Amino acid sequence: MDWLNQLNPTQQFVIFSAVKALVAVVVLLSIVAYTVLAERKICAAIQDRIGPNRAGPWGLLQPAADAIKAFLKEDFIPAHVRKVYFWLAPALAMTPALLTIAVIPFGSQLGAQKMVIADLNVGVLYTFGIVSLGVYGIVLAGYAANSKYPFLGGIRASAQMISYEIAMGLSVIPVFLLVGSLNLSRVIEYQAGGLFDWLVFKQPLAFAIFVAAAFAETNRLPFDLPEAEQELAGGYNVEYSAIKFAMFFLGEYANMVAASALMVTLFLGGWTLPWAGLNQPAATLAGGLAHVGIFLAKVLGVLVVFIWVRWMWPRFRYDQLMDLGWKRLLPLALANVLFTATFLWARA
Amino acid sequence: MDAQLAQYIPVLILLVLAGAVSGGMLLLAHWLGKAGRRTAAKDMAYECGMVPVGGGSTRLAVKFYLVAMLFILFDIEVVFLYPWAVVFRELLREAATANLIFWAMVSFLGVLFAGYLYAWRKGALDWHEPRRAGSPAAPNRSR
């Protein structure tokens, strides 16, 4: 490791950033692959079936089998589609999903390295900005297909995602009123004091609105109207096949993982646990790894809830979806902002 | 390069990586994928097995445009709230600015809320047209 110490700080920074980004993307994609398997297994258990069990022990190689299948299938492009957008849409659906994780601290530190890819001072604003880009992939997919059902699915998706973005953006403002910074590392520091410093206990209403909006933003049941199979024959991705089809799902699951990670960071204490000194930045390598483990465990826990909800709840009707977003969550979130601000002002 | 910009270098690296993953997947599948025959039925738009009627792009409800406009209005106002939220506690500590920062934002939220109520009263937030007194339960759309 001598050559590492001989580099100047900028070069070291770039190399460490690249390593962290590479590891984060690999881990994220593996989590995505196995979340799909977990979803199928949990769904099977809920519906009293066995689920995939042919590929490898307990079906553990199923993600690999699916990937090989998706790559080897015919990459068919129907004659009636708009070709450039047809190619662009899957990439645009997937890239932002991978980018959202940049600012989320997935551990305290390993050695001298902070376990976050980019410790931006604008923190959560970056995440919301990138999350909004995800809608382009879906709308473009609907437009590119040049066919009725995908078009409807794409339009529905854009209206749904922009509606819930407002509720999502408003719901977290009380969090930043309390923390006084948009940087996500600061948010975790704020929650490090003890279990009841976790913002889920200080801002339960904000958490509830954020969870509902996160489900809608990731197009998950009970808000999966963009791909309502019974009405739209599958929605914006009907005309896609092979890996392009799979990429929309990878993007959706990556968004789900990112939303879970954001939820854990903003409300559930991030990589901290209030016991055994795990709420302080790690001094040892083992402590650093423990923090990464805690963070991943929390994220996986939230992911299981995502999957569980999907198989337990019926789908909303479109007007109910719009009503919930605009007439319930938005005023509630506004009231929560006002209430929190008034509380802080009265106490000062 | 100043420190403010330097913290975006990792984001740039991640962008390159994410683009490479997406682009790589697209190209790999294009090269590896088995090429099949092109038939007229395969090129048809998928509408649950029915022969498609009419063109690909349908007319869509104007309500979607209304949602988009409302989104722009409210999202801009939400963005204004972020800087306020960040400096709020800091300014509360000083007696000179405590009341100013609080009431400034209360009045802003008040204006925002008034606009919101106006949009609601005008029916902009209703996905279905509001039913007026005396109109039939199911509006007759054939006329």
Coordinates of C-alpha atoms in Angstrom, one line a residue:
Chain A
M1 CA 0.0 0.0 0.0
D2 CA 3.1 2.3 -0.3
W3 CA 2.1 3.6 -3.6
L4 CA -1.2 4.9 -2.1
N5 CA 0.6 7.0 0.4
Q6 CA 2.8 8.6 -2.2
L7 CA -0.2 10.0 -4.1
N8 CA -1.3 13.5 -3.4
P9 CA -4.6 14.0 -1.5
T10 CA -6.6 14.8 -4.6
Q11 CA -5.5 11.5 -6.3
Q12 CA -6.3 9.6 -3.1
F13 CA -9.7 11.2 -2.9
V14 CA -10.5 10.3 -6.5
I15 CA -9.3 6.7 -6.1
F16 CA -11.2 6.1 -2.8
S17 CA -14.3 7.7 -4.3
A18 CA -14.1 5.4 -7.3
V19 CA -13.7 2.3 -5.0
K20 CA -16.6 3.4 -2.8
A21 CA -18.8 4.1 -5.9
L22 CA -17.9 0.7 -7.5
V23 CA -18.6 -1.2 -4.3
A24 CA -21.8 0.7 -3.7
V25 CA -23.1 -0.1 -7.2
V26 CA -22.2 -3.7 -7.0
V27 CA -23.8 -4.1 -3.5
L28 CA -26.9 -2.2 -4.7
L29 CA -27.3 -4.4 -7.8
S30 CA -26.9 -7.6 -5.7
I31 CA -29.5 -6.3 -3.2
V32 CA -31.8 -5.5 -6.1
A33 CA -31.3 -9.0 -7.6
Y34 CA -32.0 -10.7 -4.3
T35 CA -34.9 -8.4 -3.5
V36 CA -36.6 -9.7 -6.6
L37 CA -36.1 -13.3 -5.3
A38 CA -37.2 -12.3 -1.8
E39 CA -40.3 -10.7 -3.3
R40 CA -41.2 -13.9 -5.2
K41 CA -40.5 -16.1 -2.1
I42 CA -42.5 -13.9 0.3
C43 CA -45.3 -13.6 -2.2
A44 CA -45.4 -17.3 -2.5
A45 CA -45.4 -17.8 1.2
I46 CA -48.3 -15.3 1.6
Q47 CA -50.3 -17.1 -1.2
D48 CA -49.4 -20.5 0.3
R49 CA -47.2 -21.5 -2.6
I50 CA -43.5 -22.6 -2.6
G51 CA -42.0 -20.1 -5.1
P52 CA -38.9 -20.5 -7.2
N53 CA -36.9 -23.5 -6.0
R54 CA -35.4 -25.0 -9.1
A55 CA -32.2 -22.9 -9.7
G56 CA -29.7 -23.7 -7.0
P57 CA -30.5 -24.5 -3.3
W58 CA -33.8 -22.8 -2.3
G59 CA -33.8 -21.1 -5.6
L60 CA -30.8 -18.9 -4.6
L61 CA -29.4 -18.9 -8.2
Q62 CA -32.7 -17.7 -9.6
P63 CA -31.5 -14.1 -10.1
A64 CA -28.5 -15.4 -12.1
A65 CA -30.8 -17.6 -14.2
D66 CA -33.1 -14.6 -14.8
A67 CA -30.2 -12.4 -15.9
I68 CA -28.9 -15.0 -18.3
K69 CA -32.3 -15.4 -19.8
A70 CA -32.8 -11.6 -20.2
F71 CA -29.5 -11.3 -22.0
L72 CA -30.0 -14.2 -24.4
K73 CA -33.6 -13.3 -25.4
E74 CA -34.2 -11.6 -28.7
D75 CA -33.8 -7.9 -28.3
F76 CA -36.8 -7.1 -30.4
I77 CA -37.7 -3.6 -31.5
P78 CA -41.2 -3.4 -33.1
A79 CA -41.4 -1.4 -36.3
H80 CA -43.9 1.1 -35.0
V81 CA -41.8 2.5 -32.1
R82 CA -39.7 5.7 -31.9
K83 CA -36.3 4.0 -32.1
V84 CA -34.0 6.5 -30.3
Y85 CA -36.3 7.0 -27.4
F86 CA -37.0 3.3 -27.3
W87 CA -33.3 2.7 -26.6
L88 CA -32.9 5.7 -24.3
A89 CA -35.8 5.0 -22.0
P90 CA -34.5 1.9 -20.2
A91 CA -31.1 3.6 -19.6
L92 CA -32.9 6.7 -18.3
A93 CA -35.0 4.6 -15.9
M94 CA -32.1 2.8 -14.5
T95 CA -29.3 5.4 -14.3
P96 CA -31.0 7.8 -11.8
A97 CA -31.9 4.9 -9.7
L98 CA -28.2 4.1 -9.3
L99 CA -27.3 7.7 -8.7
T100 CA -29.6 8.4 -5.8
I101 CA -27.4 6.5 -3.4
A102 CA -24.5 8.9 -3.7
V103 CA -25.3 11.0 -0.7
I104 CA -26.6 8.4 1.7
P105 CA -24.1 7.5 4.4
F106 CA -24.0 3.7 4.6
G107 CA -21.7 3.5 7.6
S108 CA -19.6 5.7 9.9
Q109 CA -16.0 5.2 8.7
L110 CA -13.6 2.5 7.8
G111 CA -10.1 3.7 8.8
A112 CA -10.0 7.3 7.8
Q113 CA -12.6 7.0 5.0
K114 CA -16.1 8.3 5.6
M115 CA -18.6 5.7 4.4
V116 CA -20.5 7.9 2.0
I117 CA -19.8 8.4 -1.7
A118 CA -20.3 12.1 -1.8
D119 CA -20.8 14.1 1.5
L120 CA -22.7 16.9 -0.2
N121 CA -23.9 19.9 1.8
V122 CA -27.1 20.0 -0.2
G123 CA -27.6 16.3 0.7
V124 CA -31.3 15.5 0.4
L125 CA -31.9 18.2 -2.3
Y126 CA -29.6 16.2 -4.6
T127 CA -31.5 13.0 -3.9
F128 CA -34.9 14.6 -4.7
G129 CA -33.4 16.1 -7.8
I130 CA -32.2 12.8 -9.1
V131 CA -35.4 11.0 -8.0
S132 CA -37.4 13.4 -10.2
L133 CA -35.3 12.4 -13.2
G134 CA -36.6 8.9 -12.9
V135 CA -39.9 10.0 -14.3
Y136 CA -38.3 10.8 -17.6
G137 CA -37.4 7.2 -18.2
I138 CA -41.0 6.1 -17.7
V139 CA -42.7 8.9 -19.6
L140 CA -40.2 8.4 -22.5
A141 CA -40.9 4.6 -22.5
G142 CA -44.6 5.3 -22.9
Y143 CA -44.0 7.8 -25.6
A144 CA -41.5 5.7 -27.5
A145 CA -43.8 2.7 -27.7
N146 CA -46.1 4.7 -29.9
S147 CA -49.0 2.6 -28.8
K148 CA -52.1 3.3 -26.7
Y149 CA -51.6 1.4 -23.4
P150 CA -47.9 2.3 -22.8
F151 CA -48.7 5.9 -23.6
L152 CA -51.5 5.9 -21.0
G153 CA -49.3 4.1 -18.5
G154 CA -46.5 6.7 -19.0
I155 CA -48.8 9.7 -18.6
R156 CA -50.4 8.2 -15.5
A157 CA -47.0 7.5 -14.0
S158 CA -45.8 11.1 -14.6
A159 CA -48.9 12.6 -13.0
Q160 CA -48.7 10.2 -10.0
M161 CA -44.9 10.8 -9.5
I162 CA -45.1 14.6 -9.7
S163 CA -48.1 14.7 -7.4
Y164 CA -46.4 12.7 -4.6
E165 CA -43.1 14.5 -5.1
I166 CA -44.7 17.5 -3.5
A167 CA -46.0 15.6 -0.5
M168 CA -42.6 13.9 -0.2
G169 CA -40.7 17.2 -0.4
L170 CA -43.0 18.9 2.1
S171 CA -43.0 16.0 4.6
V172 CA -39.3 16.1 5.3
I173 CA -39.1 19.9 5.9
P174 CA -39.9 19.5 9.7
V175 CA -36.9 17.1 9.8
F176 CA -34.6 19.8 8.5
L177 CA -36.2 22.4 10.8
L178 CA -35.0 20.3 13.7
V179 CA -31.6 19.3 12.3
G180 CA -30.7 22.6 10.7
S181 CA -28.8 21.1 7.8
L182 CA -29.6 19.3 4.6
N183 CA -26.4 17.1 4.9
L184 CA -27.5 13.5 5.6
S185 CA -24.5 12.9 7.9
R186 CA -25.7 15.8 10.1
V187 CA -29.2 14.2 10.1
I188 CA -27.7 10.9 11.5
E189 CA -25.6 12.8 14.1
Y190 CA -28.7 14.4 15.3
Q191 CA -30.4 11.0 15.8
A192 CA -27.3 9.5 17.5
G193 CA -28.4 10.5 21.1
G194 CA -30.7 7.6 21.9
L195 CA -33.6 5.6 20.6
F196 CA -36.1 8.4 21.1
D197 CA -33.9 10.9 19.2
W198 CA -34.7 8.9 16.1
L199 CA -36.8 11.3 14.0
V200 CA -39.5 8.6 13.5
F201 CA -40.4 9.3 17.1
K202 CA -40.0 13.0 16.9
Q203 CA -41.8 13.4 13.6
P204 CA -44.2 10.5 13.3
L205 CA -46.5 12.3 10.9
A206 CA -43.6 13.3 8.6
F207 CA -42.6 9.7 8.6
A208 CA -46.1 8.4 7.7
I209 CA -46.4 10.9 4.8
F210 CA -42.9 10.1 3.6
V211 CA -43.6 6.4 3.6
A212 CA -46.9 6.8 1.6
A213 CA -45.1 9.1 -0.8
A214 CA -42.2 6.7 -1.2
F215 CA -44.6 3.9 -2.1
A216 CA -46.2 6.2 -4.8
E217 CA -42.8 7.4 -6.1
T218 CA -41.5 3.9 -6.6
N219 CA -44.8 2.8 -8.3
R220 CA -45.4 0.1 -5.7
L221 CA -48.7 -1.3 -4.6
P222 CA -51.0 0.1 -3.3
F223 CA -50.0 2.8 -5.8
D224 CA -48.9 0.8 -8.8
L225 CA -51.4 2.4 -11.2
P226 CA -48.8 3.0 -14.0
E227 CA -48.5 -0.7 -14.5
A228 CA -51.9 -1.9 -13.5
E229 CA -52.0 -5.1 -15.4
Q230 CA -55.7 -5.5 -15.6
E231 CA -56.3 -2.1 -17.1
L232 CA -53.2 -1.3 -19.1
A233 CA -51.9 -4.8 -20.1
G234 CA -48.7 -3.9 -18.2
G235 CA -48.4 -0.2 -18.7
Y236 CA -45.4 1.7 -20.1
N237 CA -43.2 -1.3 -20.7
V238 CA -45.6 -3.4 -22.8
E239 CA -43.6 -3.1 -26.0
Y240 CA -40.3 -4.0 -24.4
S241 CA -38.6 -7.3 -24.3
A242 CA -35.4 -9.0 -23.1
I243 CA -33.0 -6.8 -21.0
K244 CA -34.8 -3.6 -21.8
F245 CA -37.9 -4.9 -20.1
A246 CA -35.8 -6.2 -17.2
M247 CA -34.1 -2.8 -16.8
F248 CA -37.3 -1.1 -15.9
F249 CA -37.7 -3.6 -13.1
L250 CA -34.1 -3.3 -12.0
G251 CA -34.6 0.5 -11.9
E252 CA -37.8 0.1 -9.9
Y253 CA -36.2 -2.1 -7.4
A254 CA -33.1 0.1 -7.2
N255 CA -35.4 3.0 -6.5
M256 CA -37.1 1.0 -3.8
V257 CA -33.7 0.2 -2.2
A258 CA -32.8 3.9 -2.4
A259 CA -36.1 4.9 -0.9
S260 CA -35.5 2.5 2.0
A261 CA -32.0 3.8 2.5
L262 CA -33.4 7.3 2.6
M263 CA -36.1 6.3 5.1
V264 CA -33.5 4.7 7.3
T265 CA -31.2 7.7 7.1
L266 CA -33.8 10.4 7.7
F267 CA -36.0 8.7 10.3
L268 CA -34.6 5.4 11.6
G269 CA -31.2 6.6 12.8
G270 CA -29.1 5.6 9.8
W271 CA -26.1 3.4 10.7
T272 CA -26.4 4.1 14.5
L273 CA -27.9 1.9 17.2
P274 CA -28.4 3.5 20.6
W275 CA -26.7 0.6 22.5
A276 CA -23.1 -0.4 23.2
G277 CA -21.6 2.8 21.9
L278 CA -22.7 2.0 18.3
N279 CA -24.0 5.6 18.0
Q280 CA -20.5 7.1 17.7
P281 CA -18.3 7.0 14.6
A282 CA -16.3 3.8 14.6
A283 CA -12.7 3.9 15.8
T284 CA -11.8 0.3 14.7
L285 CA -12.2 -1.6 11.5
A286 CA -14.6 -4.0 13.1
G287 CA -16.8 -1.2 14.4
G288 CA -16.9 0.4 11.0
L289 CA -18.0 -2.9 9.4
A290 CA -20.6 -3.3 12.2
H291 CA -22.1 0.1 11.2
V292 CA -22.3 -0.9 7.6
G293 CA -24.0 -4.1 8.7
I294 CA -26.5 -2.3 10.9
F295 CA -27.3 0.1 8.0
L296 CA -27.8 -2.8 5.6
A297 CA -30.0 -4.7 8.1
K298 CA -32.2 -1.7 8.6
V299 CA -32.6 -1.2 4.8
L300 CA -33.4 -4.9 4.3
G301 CA -36.0 -4.6 7.1
V302 CA -37.7 -1.7 5.3
L303 CA -37.5 -3.6 2.0
V304 CA -39.4 -6.6 3.6
V305 CA -42.1 -4.1 4.6
F306 CA -42.3 -2.8 1.0
I307 CA -42.8 -6.4 -0.2
W308 CA -45.2 -7.3 2.5
V309 CA -47.4 -4.3 1.8
R310 CA -47.5 -5.2 -1.9
W311 CA -49.1 -8.6 -1.3
M312 CA -51.5 -7.4 1.4
W313 CA -53.1 -4.3 -0.1
P314 CA -55.5 -3.8 -3.0
R315 CA -54.8 -1.1 -5.6
F316 CA -56.1 2.4 -5.2
R317 CA -58.4 3.9 -7.9
Y318 CA -56.8 6.7 -9.8
D319 CA -59.1 9.5 -8.4
Q320 CA -58.5 8.1 -4.9
L321 CA -54.8 8.3 -5.5
M322 CA -55.0 11.9 -6.6
D323 CA -57.3 12.8 -3.8
L324 CA -54.9 11.2 -1.2
G325 CA -51.9 13.1 -2.6
W326 CA -53.4 16.5 -3.2
K327 CA -56.2 16.7 -0.6
R328 CA -54.9 14.7 2.3
L329 CA -51.1 14.4 2.4
L330 CA -50.3 17.9 1.1
P331 CA -52.3 19.9 3.7
L332 CA -51.2 17.4 6.4
A333 CA -47.6 18.0 5.5
L334 CA -48.1 21.8 5.4
A335 CA -49.7 21.7 8.8
N336 CA -46.8 19.7 10.1
V337 CA -44.3 22.2 8.9
L338 CA -46.3 25.1 10.5
F339 CA -46.7 23.1 13.7
T340 CA -43.0 22.2 14.0
A341 CA -42.0 25.8 13.3
T342 CA -44.4 27.2 15.8
F343 CA -43.2 24.8 18.5
L344 CA -39.6 25.7 17.9
W345 CA -40.4 29.4 17.9
A346 CA -42.5 29.2 21.1
R347 CA -39.7 27.4 22.9
A348 CA -36.9 29.8 21.8
Chain B
M1 CA -10.7 23.7 -8.1
D2 CA -12.6 25.0 -5.1
A3 CA -13.8 22.7 -2.4
Q4 CA -17.5 23.4 -3.2
L5 CA -17.1 21.9 -6.7
A6 CA -14.6 19.2 -5.6
Q7 CA -17.2 17.4 -3.5
Y8 CA -19.1 16.6 -6.7
I9 CA -16.3 14.6 -8.2
P10 CA -17.6 11.3 -6.6
V11 CA -21.0 12.1 -8.1
L12 CA -19.4 12.4 -11.5
I13 CA -17.6 9.1 -11.0
L14 CA -20.8 7.4 -10.0
L15 CA -22.6 8.9 -13.0
V16 CA -20.0 7.4 -15.3
L17 CA -20.3 4.1 -13.5
A18 CA -24.1 4.1 -13.7
G19 CA -24.1 5.1 -17.3
A20 CA -21.6 2.3 -18.1
V21 CA -23.8 -0.2 -16.3
S22 CA -27.0 0.8 -18.1
G23 CA -25.3 1.2 -21.5
G24 CA -23.3 -2.0 -21.1
M25 CA -26.5 -4.0 -20.3
L26 CA -28.2 -2.6 -23.4
L27 CA -25.3 -3.3 -25.7
L28 CA -24.6 -6.7 -24.3
A29 CA -28.1 -7.9 -24.7
H30 CA -28.1 -6.5 -28.3
W31 CA -25.0 -8.5 -29.1
L32 CA -25.9 -11.7 -27.2
G33 CA -29.6 -11.8 -27.9
K34 CA -30.8 -14.3 -30.4
A35 CA -32.1 -12.7 -33.6
G36 CA -35.6 -13.9 -34.5
R37 CA -37.7 -13.6 -37.6
R38 CA -39.6 -10.4 -38.2
T39 CA -43.3 -11.0 -38.9
A40 CA -46.3 -8.7 -39.4
A41 CA -47.9 -10.0 -36.2
K42 CA -44.8 -9.4 -34.2
D43 CA -44.5 -5.8 -35.4
M44 CA -48.1 -5.1 -34.3
A45 CA -48.7 -2.9 -31.2
Y46 CA -49.7 -5.1 -28.3
E47 CA -53.3 -4.6 -27.3
C48 CA -54.1 -7.8 -25.5
G49 CA -54.1 -9.8 -28.8
M50 CA -56.7 -7.6 -30.5
V51 CA -55.8 -6.0 -33.8
P52 CA -55.0 -2.4 -32.9
V53 CA -57.6 0.2 -33.9
G54 CA -56.4 3.7 -34.8
G55 CA -53.0 5.3 -34.3
G56 CA -50.6 4.9 -31.5
S57 CA -51.0 8.2 -29.7
T58 CA -54.4 8.7 -28.2
R59 CA -55.9 11.9 -27.0
L60 CA -55.5 12.4 -23.3
A61 CA -57.5 14.3 -20.6
V62 CA -56.5 17.9 -20.1
K63 CA -56.5 17.2 -16.4
F64 CA -53.0 15.8 -16.7
Y65 CA -51.8 19.3 -17.8
L66 CA -53.5 20.9 -14.9
V67 CA -51.7 18.5 -12.5
A68 CA -48.4 19.4 -14.2
M69 CA -49.1 23.1 -13.7
L70 CA -50.1 22.7 -10.1
F71 CA -47.0 20.6 -9.6
I72 CA -44.7 23.4 -10.9
L73 CA -46.3 26.0 -8.7
F74 CA -46.2 23.9 -5.5
D75 CA -42.8 22.4 -6.1
I76 CA -41.2 25.8 -6.5
E77 CA -42.8 26.9 -3.2
V78 CA -41.5 23.7 -1.5
V79 CA -38.0 24.5 -2.8
F80 CA -38.2 28.0 -1.2
L81 CA -39.0 26.3 2.2
Y82 CA -35.7 24.3 2.2
P83 CA -33.3 27.2 2.8
W84 CA -35.6 28.6 5.4
A85 CA -35.7 25.2 7.2
V86 CA -31.9 25.1 7.3
V87 CA -31.3 28.5 8.9
F88 CA -34.5 28.5 11.0
R89 CA -33.0 27.3 14.4
E90 CA -29.9 29.4 13.9
L91 CA -31.8 32.6 13.4
L92 CA -34.2 31.7 16.3
R93 CA -31.3 31.9 18.7
E94 CA -30.8 35.7 18.0
A95 CA -33.6 37.7 19.6
A96 CA -33.3 40.3 16.7
T97 CA -34.2 37.8 14.0
A98 CA -36.3 35.2 15.8
N99 CA -39.6 36.8 15.2
L100 CA -38.7 38.0 11.7
I101 CA -37.8 34.5 10.4
F102 CA -40.9 33.0 12.0
W103 CA -43.5 35.5 10.8
A104 CA -41.9 35.8 7.4
M105 CA -42.4 32.2 6.7
V106 CA -45.9 32.0 8.3
S107 CA -47.0 34.7 5.9
F108 CA -45.4 32.8 3.0
L109 CA -47.2 29.6 4.1
G110 CA -50.4 31.6 4.5
V111 CA -50.2 32.8 0.9
L112 CA -49.4 29.3 -0.3
F113 CA -52.3 27.9 1.7
A114 CA -54.7 30.6 0.3
G115 CA -53.6 29.6 -3.2
Y116 CA -54.1 26.0 -2.4
L117 CA -57.6 26.6 -1.0
Y118 CA -58.5 28.6 -4.2
A119 CA -57.3 25.7 -6.4
W120 CA -59.4 23.3 -4.3
R121 CA -62.5 25.5 -4.4
K122 CA -62.2 25.9 -8.2
G123 CA -62.2 22.1 -8.5
A124 CA -58.6 21.9 -9.8
L125 CA -57.8 19.2 -7.3
D126 CA -60.9 17.1 -8.2
W127 CA -60.1 14.2 -10.5
H128 CA -63.8 13.9 -11.4
E129 CA -65.9 17.0 -12.2
P130 CA -67.8 17.9 -9.0
R131 CA -71.4 17.0 -9.0
R132 CA -73.7 20.0 -8.9
A133 CA -77.0 19.9 -7.1
G134 CA -79.8 18.7 -9.5
S135 CA -77.4 17.1 -12.0
P136 CA -78.0 13.4 -12.6
A137 CA -76.0 10.9 -10.5
A138 CA -74.1 9.7 -13.6
P139 CA -73.4 12.5 -16.1
N140 CA -74.8 11.7 -19.5
R141 CA -71.8 12.0 -21.8
S142 CA -73.5 11.0 -25.0
R143 CA -74.8 14.5 -25.7

